[in-house]
XYZ file of C-alpha atoms in Angstrom:
231
model
C -20.534 -13.403 -1.621
C -23.311 -11.723 -3.595
C -22.884 -10.993 -7.276
C -23.840 -7.339 -6.776
C -20.917 -6.845 -4.413
C -18.240 -7.874 -6.890
C -19.294 -6.813 -10.361
C -16.217 -4.650 -10.967
C -13.337 -6.539 -9.448
C -11.973 -8.198 -6.387
C -8.677 -8.948 -4.752
C -8.387 -12.357 -3.172
C -6.207 -12.904 -0.140
C -6.476 -16.677 -0.545
C -4.670 -18.507 -3.324
C -6.087 -20.824 -5.926
C -5.625 -24.550 -5.775
C -2.141 -25.942 -6.194
C -2.985 -27.052 -9.712
C -4.047 -23.534 -10.632
C -0.798 -21.883 -9.617
C 1.610 -24.488 -10.883
C 3.746 -23.977 -13.950
C 1.873 -23.620 -17.214
C -1.384 -21.930 -18.167
C -4.825 -22.892 -16.921
C -6.763 -25.457 -18.984
C -8.494 -23.949 -22.015
C -6.157 -20.955 -22.290
C -3.340 -20.294 -24.740
C -0.483 -17.838 -24.522
C -1.357 -14.651 -26.388
C 1.543 -12.318 -25.529
C 4.354 -11.743 -23.071
C 5.929 -8.604 -21.638
C 8.532 -8.080 -18.945
C 6.002 -8.493 -16.132
C 3.052 -10.367 -17.705
C 2.156 -13.543 -19.530
C -1.212 -12.981 -21.222
C -3.571 -15.878 -21.920
C -6.946 -16.045 -23.648
C -9.514 -18.696 -24.509
C -8.182 -20.352 -27.667
C -6.348 -17.117 -28.442
C -9.537 -15.329 -29.498
C -9.888 -12.571 -26.926
C -7.987 -9.339 -27.480
C -5.338 -8.232 -24.985
C -3.605 -4.853 -24.718
C -0.260 -6.074 -23.453
C 1.697 -2.835 -23.880
C -0.903 -0.726 -22.084
C -0.979 -3.182 -19.182
C 2.807 -3.151 -18.905
C 2.920 0.670 -18.943
C 0.203 0.940 -16.339
C 1.882 -1.579 -14.050
C 5.074 0.502 -14.181
C 3.059 3.587 -13.236
C 1.357 1.922 -10.251
C 4.595 0.374 -9.037
C 6.195 3.835 -9.061
C 3.228 5.386 -7.260
C 3.133 2.763 -4.514
C 6.849 2.128 -4.267
C 6.526 -1.614 -4.753
C 7.724 -3.864 -7.551
C 5.900 -7.063 -8.425
C 8.332 -9.956 -8.479
C 8.439 -12.268 -11.470
C 5.926 -12.392 -14.299
C 2.210 -12.301 -13.485
C -0.369 -14.359 -15.388
C -3.223 -12.401 -16.972
C -6.188 -14.565 -18.043
C -8.683 -12.975 -20.416
C -12.299 -14.213 -20.263
C -15.415 -13.228 -22.171
C -17.957 -13.009 -19.346
C -18.167 -12.748 -15.536
C -19.769 -16.184 -15.572
C -16.560 -17.625 -17.027
C -14.534 -15.801 -14.367
C -16.782 -17.392 -11.726
C -16.212 -20.832 -13.216
C -12.453 -20.315 -13.134
C -12.076 -18.569 -9.777
C -15.238 -19.101 -7.744
C -16.052 -15.372 -7.769
C -18.592 -13.757 -10.120
C -16.861 -10.587 -11.298
C -15.450 -8.700 -14.236
C -12.072 -9.210 -12.632
C -10.447 -11.136 -9.799
C -6.836 -10.864 -8.691
C -4.868 -13.412 -6.680
C -2.037 -11.072 -5.793
C 0.153 -13.502 -3.874
C -0.144 -16.081 -6.642
C 0.510 -13.413 -9.294
C -2.710 -13.971 -11.253
C -5.273 -11.627 -12.792
C -8.526 -13.041 -14.208
C -10.434 -10.465 -16.239
C -13.074 -9.870 -18.891
C -11.137 -6.799 -20.125
C -8.251 -6.529 -22.561
C -6.757 -3.970 -20.144
C -7.904 -3.818 -16.515
C -6.380 -1.000 -14.478
C -8.458 -1.841 -11.403
C -7.021 -5.355 -11.222
C -3.458 -4.222 -11.884
C -3.730 -1.969 -8.823
C -4.861 -5.036 -6.859
C -1.871 -7.011 -8.145
C 0.563 -4.464 -6.700
C -1.267 -3.465 -3.516
C -2.221 -7.042 -2.692
C 1.450 -7.903 -2.295
C 2.126 -4.956 0.017
C -0.155 -5.625 2.977
C -3.646 -6.587 4.072
C -5.785 -3.656 5.316
C -8.977 -5.442 4.221
C -11.348 -5.266 1.268
C -12.545 -1.700 1.930
C -9.066 -0.273 1.470
C -8.015 -2.619 -1.321
C -11.120 -1.776 -3.349
C -10.895 1.873 -2.390
C -7.367 2.135 -3.729
C -8.294 0.268 -6.908
C -11.258 2.601 -7.491
C -9.278 5.733 -6.650
C -6.358 4.830 -8.929
C -7.591 2.242 -11.416
C -11.071 3.705 -11.943
C -9.741 7.258 -11.563
C -12.209 8.022 -8.797
C -15.337 7.155 -10.753
C -18.107 4.595 -10.286
C -20.496 3.786 -13.125
C -19.476 7.049 -14.773
C -20.105 9.180 -11.674
C -17.576 10.894 -9.424
C -17.239 8.794 -6.267
C -17.277 11.802 -3.946
C -20.725 12.725 -5.191
C -21.890 9.111 -5.081
C -20.600 8.586 -1.535
C -21.814 11.824 0.069
C -24.975 10.451 1.679
C -23.233 7.302 2.907
C -20.331 9.235 4.430
C -22.705 11.409 6.454
C -24.861 8.501 7.624
C -22.463 5.610 8.358
C -19.221 5.719 10.428
C -16.270 4.735 8.286
C -15.246 2.011 10.759
C -18.636 0.405 10.114
C -18.049 0.605 6.358
C -14.630 -1.019 6.765
C -15.967 -3.868 8.896
C -19.072 -4.490 6.787
C -17.754 -3.883 3.275
C -18.472 -7.398 1.964
C -22.111 -7.177 3.064
C -22.850 -3.852 1.358
C -24.354 -3.361 -2.071
C -21.756 -2.499 -4.696
C -23.262 0.928 -5.410
C -22.754 1.816 -1.742
C -19.507 0.027 -0.956
C -17.309 0.888 -3.919
C -18.009 4.647 -4.153
C -17.555 5.009 -0.389
C -14.267 3.116 -0.390
C -12.962 4.941 -3.461
C -13.945 8.336 -2.088
C -12.414 7.722 1.339
C -9.118 6.383 -0.015
C -9.040 9.141 -2.645
C -9.414 11.687 0.154
C -6.527 10.075 2.030
C -4.363 10.323 -1.078
C -5.188 14.002 -1.577
C -4.628 14.909 2.065
C -1.650 12.749 2.977
C -0.099 11.720 -0.330
C 0.123 8.355 -2.039
C 3.361 7.510 -0.226
C 1.617 7.704 3.160
C -1.250 5.528 1.913
C 1.280 2.982 0.658
C 2.980 3.038 4.072
C -0.382 2.261 5.685
C -0.845 -0.779 3.437
C 2.608 -2.048 4.392
C 1.806 -1.623 8.087
C -1.267 -3.865 7.800
C -0.714 -7.550 8.430
C -4.392 -8.525 8.745
C -6.442 -7.795 11.856
C -4.527 -4.645 12.818
C -6.072 -2.193 10.346
C -7.418 0.317 12.886
C -4.139 0.444 14.797
C -2.083 0.730 11.607
C -4.356 3.499 10.372
C -3.978 5.553 13.554
C -0.246 4.941 13.631
C 0.190 6.034 10.019
C -2.199 8.978 9.755
C -2.270 10.190 13.363
C -6.065 10.001 13.707
C -8.571 7.194 14.240
C -10.664 5.756 11.444
C -13.793 7.500 12.688
C -11.995 10.827 13.139
C -10.789 10.568 9.544
C -14.295 9.528 8.502
C -15.852 12.559 10.151
C -13.410 14.845 8.335
C -14.161 13.023 5.086
C -17.924 13.456 5.521
C -17.547 17.134 6.359
C -15.387 17.745 3.278
C -17.946 16.076 1.002
């Protein structure tokens, strides 16, 4: 996995080692704060954490997607993506292990990863849709300060969306993330967030195209053509 493909955040469908998800914090971290749904840890307690903002945002995303995260998630605050890589194996500003209930982040508040925490427990439509939802909601439809619809226009007209879905991990970040965020944002505007959430729940891994057609009534490429035309 190239660094350029995961500089913002990532959701991991695999779990960490057994030692990583067992009771107690990871080595080198100390408890900084606790809320109803989070335990926040930082390196020696030095890094700042916005616990209340994270808790409020989680409540908002849970309401939007109609899914409640069980238990209390662990939020580990790092200083650099290099430290995240050392702790998780992925070079990124944020990595979420949704099933294990862990967020690893270089931010004191990380909306993108909180979206992953909720959506990652709902279903598995693949990285394109997970990142698209996190960009559409958590990044508010922006990529490096630019509206994702503008950033994705050329890609949408040149590459079938089914190709983008299948090849997401191999694409450069500045192509992959705006395209995913724009496409999922378009689905939300056209069909509503409840329908998008239903699509996530219908995905069990490997059945994304069928679940998409069953949920939205059109194929991926038909939806992609409409997306490209609208942009």
